[in-house]
GROMACS .gro file of C-alpha atoms in nm:
model
  489
    1UNK     CA    1   3.325   1.081  -0.285
    2UNK     CA    2   3.261   1.391  -0.106
    3UNK     CA    3   3.007   1.653  -0.230
    4UNK     CA    4   3.169   1.963  -0.355
    5UNK     CA    5   3.031   2.298  -0.211
    6UNK     CA    6   2.769   2.431  -0.425
    7UNK     CA    7   2.952   2.766  -0.468
    8UNK     CA    8   3.257   2.576  -0.641
    9UNK     CA    9   3.255   2.714  -0.991
   10UNK     CA   10   3.113   2.453  -1.234
   11UNK     CA   11   3.263   2.407  -1.588
   12UNK     CA   12   3.024   2.468  -1.897
   13UNK     CA   13   3.040   2.125  -1.987
   14UNK     CA   14   2.923   2.004  -1.661
   15UNK     CA   15   2.674   2.255  -1.604
   16UNK     CA   16   2.527   2.116  -1.922
   17UNK     CA   17   2.559   1.773  -1.848
   18UNK     CA   18   2.417   1.801  -1.514
   19UNK     CA   19   2.116   2.008  -1.610
   20UNK     CA   20   1.995   1.813  -1.892
   21UNK     CA   21   1.768   1.617  -1.713
   22UNK     CA   22   1.379   1.649  -1.606
   23UNK     CA   23   1.502   1.887  -1.333
   24UNK     CA   24   1.642   2.139  -1.550
   25UNK     CA   25   1.857   2.388  -1.365
   26UNK     CA   26   1.613   2.356  -1.052
   27UNK     CA   27   1.914   2.168  -0.898
   28UNK     CA   28   2.210   2.354  -1.050
   29UNK     CA   29   2.309   2.545  -0.701
   30UNK     CA   30   2.331   2.208  -0.513
   31UNK     CA   31   2.634   2.020  -0.475
   32UNK     CA   32   2.751   1.809  -0.774
   33UNK     CA   33   2.711   1.496  -0.568
   34UNK     CA   34   2.350   1.598  -0.505
   35UNK     CA   35   2.296   1.681  -0.847
   36UNK     CA   36   2.413   1.343  -0.964
   37UNK     CA   37   2.193   1.151  -0.736
   38UNK     CA   38   1.870   1.351  -0.823
   39UNK     CA   39   1.937   1.365  -1.218
   40UNK     CA   40   1.998   0.984  -1.188
   41UNK     CA   41   1.670   0.909  -1.081
   42UNK     CA   42   1.565   0.915  -1.417
   43UNK     CA   43   1.806   0.624  -1.508
   44UNK     CA   44   1.705   0.456  -1.193
   45UNK     CA   45   1.301   0.474  -1.287
   46UNK     CA   46   1.392   0.372  -1.650
   47UNK     CA   47   1.604   0.054  -1.541
   48UNK     CA   48   1.387  -0.053  -1.251
   49UNK     CA   49   1.077  -0.068  -1.449
   50UNK     CA   50   1.239  -0.240  -1.739
   51UNK     CA   51   1.342  -0.501  -1.511
   52UNK     CA   52   1.015  -0.517  -1.336
   53UNK     CA   53   0.805  -0.549  -1.647
   54UNK     CA   54   1.053  -0.826  -1.775
   55UNK     CA   55   1.036  -1.020  -1.424
   56UNK     CA   56   0.665  -0.997  -1.351
   57UNK     CA   57   0.493  -1.005  -1.719
   58UNK     CA   58   0.479  -1.381  -1.729
   59UNK     CA   59   0.439  -1.680  -1.447
   60UNK     CA   60   0.659  -1.732  -1.157
   61UNK     CA   61   0.774  -2.025  -1.336
   62UNK     CA   62   0.952  -1.811  -1.611
   63UNK     CA   63   1.082  -1.572  -1.336
   64UNK     CA   64   1.249  -1.872  -1.192
   65UNK     CA   65   1.413  -1.962  -1.524
   66UNK     CA   66   1.494  -1.620  -1.592
   67UNK     CA   67   1.694  -1.519  -1.264
   68UNK     CA   68   1.873  -1.896  -1.257
   69UNK     CA   69   2.232  -1.856  -1.310
   70UNK     CA   70   2.216  -2.076  -1.661
   71UNK     CA   71   1.952  -1.816  -1.790
   72UNK     CA   72   2.166  -1.523  -1.696
   73UNK     CA   73   2.431  -1.610  -1.926
   74UNK     CA   74   2.141  -1.656  -2.188
   75UNK     CA   75   1.955  -1.356  -2.144
   76UNK     CA   76   2.187  -1.080  -2.255
   77UNK     CA   77   1.867  -0.846  -2.165
   78UNK     CA   78   1.810  -0.951  -1.825
   79UNK     CA   79   2.209  -0.959  -1.776
   80UNK     CA   80   2.267  -0.617  -1.891
   81UNK     CA   81   1.964  -0.473  -1.708
   82UNK     CA   82   2.070  -0.637  -1.409
   83UNK     CA   83   2.430  -0.510  -1.401
   84UNK     CA   84   2.327  -0.170  -1.484
   85UNK     CA   85   2.078  -0.140  -1.214
   86UNK     CA   86   2.361  -0.261  -0.943
   87UNK     CA   87   2.555  -0.014  -1.069
   88UNK     CA   88   2.318   0.243  -1.068
   89UNK     CA   89   2.208   0.172  -0.702
   90UNK     CA   90   2.592   0.237  -0.559
   91UNK     CA   91   2.533   0.593  -0.687
   92UNK     CA   92   2.301   0.621  -0.361
   93UNK     CA   93   2.382   0.364  -0.140
   94UNK     CA   94   2.538   0.011  -0.078
   95UNK     CA   95   2.256  -0.058   0.152
   96UNK     CA   96   1.956  -0.269   0.027
   97UNK     CA   97   1.687  -0.013   0.056
   98UNK     CA   98   1.730   0.345  -0.092
   99UNK     CA   99   1.575   0.627   0.058
  100UNK     CA  100   1.487   1.000   0.006
  101UNK     CA  101   1.767   1.056   0.223
  102UNK     CA  102   2.009   0.906  -0.049
  103UNK     CA  103   1.870   1.122  -0.284
  104UNK     CA  104   1.893   1.446  -0.172
  105UNK     CA  105   2.147   1.408   0.147
  106UNK     CA  106   2.104   1.709   0.409
  107UNK     CA  107   1.787   1.858   0.230
  108UNK     CA  108   1.555   1.579   0.252
  109UNK     CA  109   1.479   1.370   0.556
  110UNK     CA  110   1.277   1.048   0.679
  111UNK     CA  111   0.912   1.159   0.776
  112UNK     CA  112   0.967   1.535   0.649
  113UNK     CA  113   0.842   1.717   0.328
  114UNK     CA  114   1.058   1.731   0.031
  115UNK     CA  115   1.297   2.042  -0.031
  116UNK     CA  116   1.137   2.335  -0.185
  117UNK     CA  117   1.381   2.305  -0.461
  118UNK     CA  118   1.234   1.946  -0.552
  119UNK     CA  119   0.860   2.044  -0.512
  120UNK     CA  120   0.687   1.915  -0.827
  121UNK     CA  121   0.933   1.635  -0.876
  122UNK     CA  122   0.894   1.471  -0.559
  123UNK     CA  123   0.622   1.231  -0.669
  124UNK     CA  124   0.837   1.118  -0.953
  125UNK     CA  125   1.116   1.066  -0.716
  126UNK     CA  126   0.933   0.852  -0.470
  127UNK     CA  127   0.780   0.658  -0.781
  128UNK     CA  128   1.124   0.572  -0.881
  129UNK     CA  129   1.219   0.469  -0.530
  130UNK     CA  130   0.902   0.247  -0.508
  131UNK     CA  131   1.013   0.050  -0.801
  132UNK     CA  132   1.376   0.024  -0.727
  133UNK     CA  133   1.320  -0.096  -0.364
  134UNK     CA  134   1.051  -0.339  -0.502
  135UNK     CA  135   1.288  -0.476  -0.742
  136UNK     CA  136   1.549  -0.547  -0.503
  137UNK     CA  137   1.313  -0.734  -0.281
  138UNK     CA  138   1.221  -0.921  -0.565
  139UNK     CA  139   1.573  -0.987  -0.688
  140UNK     CA  140   1.677  -1.126  -0.321
  141UNK     CA  141   1.339  -1.340  -0.308
  142UNK     CA  142   1.530  -1.492  -0.615
  143UNK     CA  143   1.868  -1.526  -0.514
  144UNK     CA  144   2.015  -1.249  -0.740
  145UNK     CA  145   2.082  -1.036  -0.423
  146UNK     CA  146   2.243  -1.199  -0.106
  147UNK     CA  147   2.083  -0.998   0.140
  148UNK     CA  148   1.880  -1.347   0.300
  149UNK     CA  149   1.597  -1.378   0.488
  150UNK     CA  150   1.670  -1.139   0.805
  151UNK     CA  151   1.626  -0.860   0.504
  152UNK     CA  152   1.306  -1.024   0.386
  153UNK     CA  153   1.190  -1.017   0.732
  154UNK     CA  154   1.282  -0.678   0.831
  155UNK     CA  155   1.173  -0.520   0.522
  156UNK     CA  156   0.845  -0.668   0.460
  157UNK     CA  157   0.629  -0.401   0.615
  158UNK     CA  158   0.857  -0.122   0.459
  159UNK     CA  159   0.777  -0.237   0.123
  160UNK     CA  160   0.427  -0.336   0.120
  161UNK     CA  161   0.282  -0.150   0.383
  162UNK     CA  162   0.428   0.211   0.406
  163UNK     CA  163   0.342   0.456   0.675
  164UNK     CA  164   0.515   0.782   0.605
  165UNK     CA  165   0.353   1.053   0.405
  166UNK     CA  166   0.614   1.280   0.198
  167UNK     CA  167   0.369   1.393  -0.056
  168UNK     CA  168  -0.015   1.429  -0.122
  169UNK     CA  169   0.036   1.094  -0.364
  170UNK     CA  170   0.205   0.939  -0.085
  171UNK     CA  171  -0.084   1.037   0.134
  172UNK     CA  172  -0.322   0.873  -0.081
  173UNK     CA  173  -0.132   0.561  -0.121
  174UNK     CA  174  -0.063   0.494   0.224
  175UNK     CA  175  -0.423   0.545   0.316
  176UNK     CA  176  -0.556   0.330   0.075
  177UNK     CA  177  -0.374   0.031   0.193
  178UNK     CA  178  -0.415   0.111   0.592
  179UNK     CA  179  -0.138   0.375   0.679
  180UNK     CA  180   0.138   0.146   0.772
  181UNK     CA  181  -0.092  -0.111   0.909
  182UNK     CA  182  -0.101  -0.497   0.783
  183UNK     CA  183  -0.421  -0.607   0.594
  184UNK     CA  184  -0.550  -0.959   0.592
  185UNK     CA  185  -0.369  -1.104   0.280
  186UNK     CA  186  -0.031  -0.954   0.369
  187UNK     CA  187  -0.083  -1.107   0.729
  188UNK     CA  188  -0.080  -1.467   0.565
  189UNK     CA  189   0.210  -1.387   0.326
  190UNK     CA  190   0.406  -1.221   0.634
  191UNK     CA  191   0.338  -1.534   0.841
  192UNK     CA  192   0.456  -1.773   0.560
  193UNK     CA  193   0.778  -1.548   0.502
  194UNK     CA  194   0.876  -1.603   0.873
  195UNK     CA  195   0.809  -1.974   0.857
  196UNK     CA  196   1.028  -1.997   0.545
  197UNK     CA  197   1.306  -1.787   0.748
  198UNK     CA  198   1.256  -2.026   1.044
  199UNK     CA  199   1.319  -2.345   0.796
  200UNK     CA  200   1.604  -2.184   0.611
  201UNK     CA  201   1.809  -2.114   0.927
  202UNK     CA  202   1.716  -2.478   1.056
  203UNK     CA  203   1.859  -2.618   0.755
  204UNK     CA  204   2.193  -2.414   0.762
  205UNK     CA  205   2.195  -2.518   1.147
  206UNK     CA  206   2.121  -2.882   1.071
  207UNK     CA  207   2.437  -2.879   0.798
  208UNK     CA  208   2.680  -2.705   1.080
  209UNK     CA  209   2.594  -2.793   1.437
  210UNK     CA  210   2.316  -2.997   1.429
  211UNK     CA  211   1.942  -2.926   1.575
  212UNK     CA  212   1.877  -2.895   1.953
  213UNK     CA  213   1.604  -2.793   2.139
  214UNK     CA  214   1.767  -2.484   2.271
  215UNK     CA  215   1.847  -2.398   1.924
  216UNK     CA  216   1.500  -2.404   1.806
  217UNK     CA  217   1.355  -2.201   2.081
  218UNK     CA  218   1.634  -1.924   1.994
  219UNK     CA  219   1.533  -1.910   1.630
  220UNK     CA  220   1.173  -1.905   1.719
  221UNK     CA  221   1.222  -1.613   1.978
  222UNK     CA  222   1.409  -1.432   1.718
  223UNK     CA  223   1.153  -1.466   1.407
  224UNK     CA  224   0.854  -1.480   1.624
  225UNK     CA  225   0.903  -1.276   1.920
  226UNK     CA  226   0.673  -1.238   2.218
  227UNK     CA  227   0.686  -0.872   2.174
  228UNK     CA  228   0.504  -0.888   1.800
  229UNK     CA  229   0.283  -0.644   1.903
  230UNK     CA  230   0.574  -0.394   1.985
  231UNK     CA  231   0.722  -0.457   1.666
  232UNK     CA  232   0.455  -0.383   1.462
  233UNK     CA  233   0.395  -0.049   1.612
  234UNK     CA  234   0.773   0.019   1.571
  235UNK     CA  235   0.721   0.011   1.219
  236UNK     CA  236   0.484   0.313   1.182
  237UNK     CA  237   0.566   0.672   1.170
  238UNK     CA  238   0.293   0.797   1.394
  239UNK     CA  239   0.377   0.518   1.644
  240UNK     CA  240   0.008   0.448   1.704
  241UNK     CA  241  -0.035   0.227   2.013
  242UNK     CA  242  -0.350   0.062   1.886
  243UNK     CA  243  -0.354  -0.177   1.642
  244UNK     CA  244  -0.615  -0.288   1.342
  245UNK     CA  245  -0.798  -0.605   1.374
  246UNK     CA  246  -0.621  -0.758   1.118
  247UNK     CA  247  -0.252  -0.689   1.294
  248UNK     CA  248  -0.438  -0.848   1.636
  249UNK     CA  249  -0.527  -1.129   1.430
  250UNK     CA  250  -0.171  -1.165   1.303
  251UNK     CA  251  -0.001  -1.123   1.657
  252UNK     CA  252  -0.259  -1.431   1.727
  253UNK     CA  253  -0.162  -1.621   1.436
  254UNK     CA  254   0.212  -1.583   1.521
  255UNK     CA  255   0.201  -1.683   1.852
  256UNK     CA  256  -0.005  -2.026   1.728
  257UNK     CA  257   0.233  -2.091   1.430
  258UNK     CA  258   0.545  -2.031   1.661
  259UNK     CA  259   0.382  -2.314   1.934
  260UNK     CA  260   0.291  -2.549   1.629
  261UNK     CA  261   0.678  -2.513   1.483
  262UNK     CA  262   0.836  -2.566   1.807
  263UNK     CA  263   0.641  -2.914   1.827
  264UNK     CA  264   0.759  -3.025   1.501
  265UNK     CA  265   1.101  -3.173   1.533
  266UNK     CA  266   1.161  -3.335   1.187
  267UNK     CA  267   1.303  -3.107   0.960
  268UNK     CA  268   1.209  -3.296   0.660
  269UNK     CA  269   0.829  -3.310   0.745
  270UNK     CA  270   0.828  -2.925   0.782
  271UNK     CA  271   0.987  -2.856   0.484
  272UNK     CA  272   0.709  -3.050   0.301
  273UNK     CA  273   0.445  -2.899   0.467
  274UNK     CA  274   0.551  -2.554   0.431
  275UNK     CA  275   0.656  -2.581   0.063
  276UNK     CA  276   0.890  -2.304  -0.065
  277UNK     CA  277   0.742  -2.283  -0.413
  278UNK     CA  278   0.384  -2.251  -0.269
  279UNK     CA  279   0.498  -1.932  -0.059
  280UNK     CA  280   0.683  -1.810  -0.358
  281UNK     CA  281   0.408  -1.839  -0.592
  282UNK     CA  282   0.148  -1.639  -0.370
  283UNK     CA  283   0.414  -1.358  -0.320
  284UNK     CA  284   0.457  -1.336  -0.690
  285UNK     CA  285   0.097  -1.330  -0.755
  286UNK     CA  286   0.073  -1.055  -0.461
  287UNK     CA  287   0.374  -0.868  -0.615
  288UNK     CA  288   0.235  -0.900  -0.961
  289UNK     CA  289  -0.097  -0.745  -0.883
  290UNK     CA  290   0.073  -0.466  -0.661
  291UNK     CA  291   0.320  -0.329  -0.981
  292UNK     CA  292   0.040  -0.301  -1.228
  293UNK     CA  293  -0.009   0.083  -1.115
  294UNK     CA  294   0.364   0.199  -1.075
  295UNK     CA  295   0.525   0.010  -1.371
  296UNK     CA  296   0.311   0.133  -1.618
  297UNK     CA  297   0.256   0.457  -1.415
  298UNK     CA  298  -0.141   0.417  -1.434
  299UNK     CA  299  -0.250   0.705  -1.221
  300UNK     CA  300  -0.594   0.549  -1.195
  301UNK     CA  301  -0.479   0.250  -1.036
  302UNK     CA  302  -0.289   0.433  -0.794
  303UNK     CA  303  -0.578   0.437  -0.532
  304UNK     CA  304  -0.640   0.073  -0.598
  305UNK     CA  305  -0.298  -0.110  -0.581
  306UNK     CA  306  -0.083  -0.207  -0.270
  307UNK     CA  307   0.168   0.049  -0.235
  308UNK     CA  308   0.545  -0.060  -0.261
  309UNK     CA  309   0.696   0.239  -0.092
  310UNK     CA  310   0.965   0.158   0.176
  311UNK     CA  311   0.988   0.306   0.516
  312UNK     CA  312   1.293   0.494   0.515
  313UNK     CA  313   1.372   0.395   0.862
  314UNK     CA  314   1.465   0.050   0.738
  315UNK     CA  315   1.743  -0.132   0.936
  316UNK     CA  316   2.059  -0.245   0.773
  317UNK     CA  317   2.046  -0.619   0.767
  318UNK     CA  318   2.242  -0.837   0.993
  319UNK     CA  319   2.557  -0.993   0.887
  320UNK     CA  320   2.596  -1.301   0.710
  321UNK     CA  321   2.703  -1.471   1.042
  322UNK     CA  322   2.376  -1.426   1.165
  323UNK     CA  323   2.208  -1.755   1.130
  324UNK     CA  324   1.858  -1.590   1.006
  325UNK     CA  325   2.006  -1.406   0.778
  326UNK     CA  326   2.128  -1.755   0.587
  327UNK     CA  327   2.127  -1.748   0.212
  328UNK     CA  328   1.812  -1.846   0.016
  329UNK     CA  329   1.999  -1.999  -0.283
  330UNK     CA  330   1.989  -2.337  -0.177
  331UNK     CA  331   1.619  -2.326  -0.122
  332UNK     CA  332   1.557  -2.140  -0.472
  333UNK     CA  333   1.792  -2.376  -0.637
  334UNK     CA  334   1.537  -2.654  -0.530
  335UNK     CA  335   1.268  -2.490  -0.691
  336UNK     CA  336   1.472  -2.413  -1.028
  337UNK     CA  337   1.537  -2.827  -1.039
  338UNK     CA  338   1.159  -2.866  -1.011
  339UNK     CA  339   1.073  -2.590  -1.296
  340UNK     CA  340   1.095  -2.750  -1.673
  341UNK     CA  341   1.365  -2.625  -1.877
  342UNK     CA  342   1.235  -2.405  -2.153
  343UNK     CA  343   1.343  -2.103  -2.386
  344UNK     CA  344   1.259  -1.774  -2.186
  345UNK     CA  345   1.220  -1.494  -2.441
  346UNK     CA  346   1.165  -1.113  -2.308
  347UNK     CA  347   0.868  -0.924  -2.406
  348UNK     CA  348   0.480  -0.987  -2.330
  349UNK     CA  349   0.420  -1.328  -2.234
  350UNK     CA  350   0.076  -1.509  -2.274
  351UNK     CA  351  -0.109  -1.455  -1.939
  352UNK     CA  352  -0.243  -1.804  -1.791
  353UNK     CA  353  -0.475  -1.841  -1.483
  354UNK     CA  354  -0.357  -1.941  -1.160
  355UNK     CA  355  -0.295  -2.285  -1.121
  356UNK     CA  356  -0.558  -2.483  -0.924
  357UNK     CA  357  -0.427  -2.663  -0.622
  358UNK     CA  358  -0.656  -2.983  -0.619
  359UNK     CA  359  -0.847  -3.021  -0.261
  360UNK     CA  360  -0.689  -3.273  -0.020
  361UNK     CA  361  -0.877  -3.522   0.187
  362UNK     CA  362  -0.755  -3.336   0.497
  363UNK     CA  363  -0.882  -2.978   0.376
  364UNK     CA  364  -1.201  -3.141   0.260
  365UNK     CA  365  -1.280  -3.279   0.625
  366UNK     CA  366  -1.181  -2.960   0.790
  367UNK     CA  367  -1.416  -2.765   0.592
  368UNK     CA  368  -1.716  -3.000   0.643
  369UNK     CA  369  -1.624  -3.008   1.026
  370UNK     CA  370  -1.622  -2.598   1.012
  371UNK     CA  371  -1.968  -2.571   0.808
  372UNK     CA  372  -2.153  -2.786   1.078
  373UNK     CA  373  -2.005  -2.552   1.355
  374UNK     CA  374  -2.021  -2.211   1.212
  375UNK     CA  375  -2.207  -2.267   0.856
  376UNK     CA  376  -2.100  -2.052   0.557
  377UNK     CA  377  -1.882  -1.822   0.784
  378UNK     CA  378  -1.604  -1.802   0.581
  379UNK     CA  379  -1.385  -1.565   0.795
  380UNK     CA  380  -1.465  -1.755   1.103
  381UNK     CA  381  -1.348  -2.080   0.924
  382UNK     CA  382  -1.002  -1.953   0.819
  383UNK     CA  383  -0.946  -1.807   1.177
  384UNK     CA  384  -0.984  -2.143   1.315
  385UNK     CA  385  -0.847  -2.370   1.024
  386UNK     CA  386  -0.654  -2.139   0.823
  387UNK     CA  387  -0.274  -2.003   0.835
  388UNK     CA  388  -0.223  -1.983   1.215
  389UNK     CA  389  -0.545  -2.118   1.284
  390UNK     CA  390  -0.687  -2.163   1.656
  391UNK     CA  391  -0.779  -2.508   1.565
  392UNK     CA  392  -0.568  -2.635   1.287
  393UNK     CA  393  -0.405  -2.539   0.965
  394UNK     CA  394  -0.556  -2.728   0.724
  395UNK     CA  395  -0.705  -2.481   0.541
  396UNK     CA  396  -0.417  -2.239   0.530
  397UNK     CA  397  -0.369  -2.282   0.146
  398UNK     CA  398  -0.726  -2.197   0.079
  399UNK     CA  399  -0.907  -1.828   0.043
  400UNK     CA  400  -1.262  -1.741   0.162
  401UNK     CA  401  -1.345  -1.748  -0.209
  402UNK     CA  402  -1.215  -2.101  -0.248
  403UNK     CA  403  -1.405  -2.211   0.055
  404UNK     CA  404  -1.723  -2.069  -0.094
  405UNK     CA  405  -1.689  -2.226  -0.415
  406UNK     CA  406  -1.605  -2.543  -0.280
  407UNK     CA  407  -1.927  -2.537  -0.076
  408UNK     CA  408  -2.122  -2.430  -0.355
  409UNK     CA  409  -2.003  -2.726  -0.565
  410UNK     CA  410  -2.068  -2.983  -0.311
  411UNK     CA  411  -2.423  -2.828  -0.255
  412UNK     CA  412  -2.499  -2.847  -0.623
  413UNK     CA  413  -2.412  -3.173  -0.679
  414UNK     CA  414  -2.683  -3.318  -0.430
  415UNK     CA  415  -2.923  -3.103  -0.600
  416UNK     CA  416  -2.811  -3.220  -0.930
  417UNK     CA  417  -2.829  -3.573  -0.814
  418UNK     CA  418  -3.160  -3.533  -0.645
  419UNK     CA  419  -3.020  -3.614  -0.324
  420UNK     CA  420  -3.114  -3.457   0.017
  421UNK     CA  421  -2.889  -3.167   0.087
  422UNK     CA  422  -2.693  -3.214   0.439
  423UNK     CA  423  -2.791  -2.956   0.697
  424UNK     CA  424  -2.449  -2.812   0.688
  425UNK     CA  425  -2.478  -2.720   0.311
  426UNK     CA  426  -2.860  -2.549   0.351
  427UNK     CA  427  -2.745  -2.184   0.449
  428UNK     CA  428  -2.452  -2.222   0.141
  429UNK     CA  429  -2.558  -2.005  -0.175
  430UNK     CA  430  -2.645  -2.212  -0.487
  431UNK     CA  431  -2.965  -2.339  -0.630
  432UNK     CA  432  -3.105  -2.492  -0.968
  433UNK     CA  433  -3.311  -2.227  -1.099
  434UNK     CA  434  -3.014  -1.980  -1.050
  435UNK     CA  435  -2.761  -2.213  -1.187
  436UNK     CA  436  -2.981  -2.269  -1.523
  437UNK     CA  437  -3.020  -1.904  -1.562
  438UNK     CA  438  -2.614  -1.861  -1.523
  439UNK     CA  439  -2.564  -2.108  -1.802
  440UNK     CA  440  -2.825  -1.976  -2.053
  441UNK     CA  441  -2.661  -1.636  -1.989
  442UNK     CA  442  -2.316  -1.770  -2.043
  443UNK     CA  443  -2.417  -1.925  -2.336
  444UNK     CA  444  -2.578  -1.625  -2.497
  445UNK     CA  445  -2.279  -1.408  -2.420
  446UNK     CA  446  -2.050  -1.684  -2.595
  447UNK     CA  447  -2.262  -1.660  -2.910
  448UNK     CA  448  -2.267  -1.298  -2.886
  449UNK     CA  449  -1.891  -1.288  -2.851
  450UNK     CA  450  -1.859  -1.517  -3.171
  451UNK     CA  451  -2.113  -1.341  -3.398
  452UNK     CA  452  -1.910  -1.005  -3.312
  453UNK     CA  453  -1.568  -1.202  -3.447
  454UNK     CA  454  -1.761  -1.318  -3.767
  455UNK     CA  455  -1.878  -0.978  -3.831
  456UNK     CA  456  -1.518  -0.834  -3.830
  457UNK     CA  457  -1.390  -1.117  -4.068
  458UNK     CA  458  -1.662  -1.225  -4.297
  459UNK     CA  459  -1.926  -1.059  -4.508
  460UNK     CA  460  -2.243  -0.980  -4.289
  461UNK     CA  461  -2.497  -1.257  -4.358
  462UNK     CA  462  -2.860  -1.189  -4.388
  463UNK     CA  463  -2.977  -1.364  -4.054
  464UNK     CA  464  -2.695  -1.222  -3.864
  465UNK     CA  465  -2.910  -0.937  -3.747
  466UNK     CA  466  -3.209  -1.136  -3.627
  467UNK     CA  467  -2.972  -1.358  -3.431
  468UNK     CA  468  -2.785  -1.083  -3.273
  469UNK     CA  469  -3.130  -0.909  -3.161
  470UNK     CA  470  -3.211  -1.293  -2.998
  471UNK     CA  471  -2.909  -1.278  -2.815
  472UNK     CA  472  -2.954  -0.927  -2.689
  473UNK     CA  473  -3.312  -0.996  -2.565
  474UNK     CA  474  -3.179  -1.298  -2.384
  475UNK     CA  475  -2.889  -1.075  -2.224
  476UNK     CA  476  -3.163  -0.829  -2.118
  477UNK     CA  477  -3.372  -1.066  -1.981
  478UNK     CA  478  -3.098  -1.210  -1.775
  479UNK     CA  479  -3.014  -0.875  -1.668
  480UNK     CA  480  -3.358  -0.776  -1.564
  481UNK     CA  481  -3.338  -1.109  -1.357
  482UNK     CA  482  -3.057  -1.008  -1.151
  483UNK     CA  483  -2.782  -1.240  -1.266
  484UNK     CA  484  -2.414  -1.121  -1.153
  485UNK     CA  485  -2.115  -1.175  -1.385
  486UNK     CA  486  -1.957  -1.405  -1.078
  487UNK     CA  487  -2.211  -1.655  -1.161
  488UNK     CA  488  -2.130  -1.692  -1.510
  489UNK     CA  489  -1.751  -1.705  -1.436
   0.00000   0.00000   0.00000
């Protein structure tokens, strides 16, 4: 549909329709097509917000069930919103990601400032694009959109590490996440995403032409290219040739992961080692934390969240014949089969703590070996035994906090049992005196909380005030001793 020239007369009814939005008559002089795309950002924002809230306000298992084909037929809310979202996206483009050029073609260009006619509205438009593109990415992960792993791989940096600054708000958000640079947590997710893309391509090739060494090399060269450094730089708007320390680490880890994958010839072992659900849960938790600021429009959390603005220079996904663009439906269907069926209802869900992963013997052995060599240098340990580690990947599913907690628990076991503490645990934090104070403080806080609940539901008893004062004194003493909230939890 071609845009009509701005000089073409507009009927009274059409003018009323096209100016009855937050943009008012500011866009009245624009072509009708542009008026439609600009004004429709309100609908895009509304639908994307509702869908994101529905999808991420719960657990990863709920998301799997909600987006399954069987659940789609039952859940009229999700189906209605999803259908509407697809229709609204088509007003702008048939490509996966939306950009400012789709909103105001010919007026707003990639890497440029918004046109004067949209001044004051650019932040709202950008926020709507944030939500829509993140939603497209999430729905592709769940198999609702069929853009494949090629799109997920190409768009990862654009979605989670934006580098362009079309407004003051975008400058603040881009600065908070490194201005288009991969951060430590994102490098691990991106490395695992590339690994899943490789496994998916192997599965498709295995069912079609069979696996050969030449095919595996070709896939690895495409997903883990030798020119990874140049690839990262190409994703930036300023083309800064200097990589951050976390990006340099990612380049090294990618090379080591590629070497390891090349040595692994058994596809079943590869699928078992790099489990799809483990990756999906980690990505879901990351998206969940990143979304809080934008889907509830909390301005005060904008500087703390991970920005979800895409780079407008996102390449169009390769054709379906490209092996790396293989559908993720087959892999996600296995995840759905492993998820217990239960009724999925929209609305707020009871928040559950992140599921704990039991420690494997190989993980414990790797941690002990690393502690003997480096002591409690958690970052160094993960560099050698984490994802793409220089020695092994035994601890690739662990964080620095988990390593610290595990080592501390070991040390406290020896202390409480009256056994000599091994040398490799001597520098690990933790002692009996502090542990005892932490337990007392925790108990006092629980009593204080219970006492407050009683005061709100029952008549105040004569002994409640002295008890409250006693608890307050315990808390005051604990605070003076410098106990931190982390020790209580």
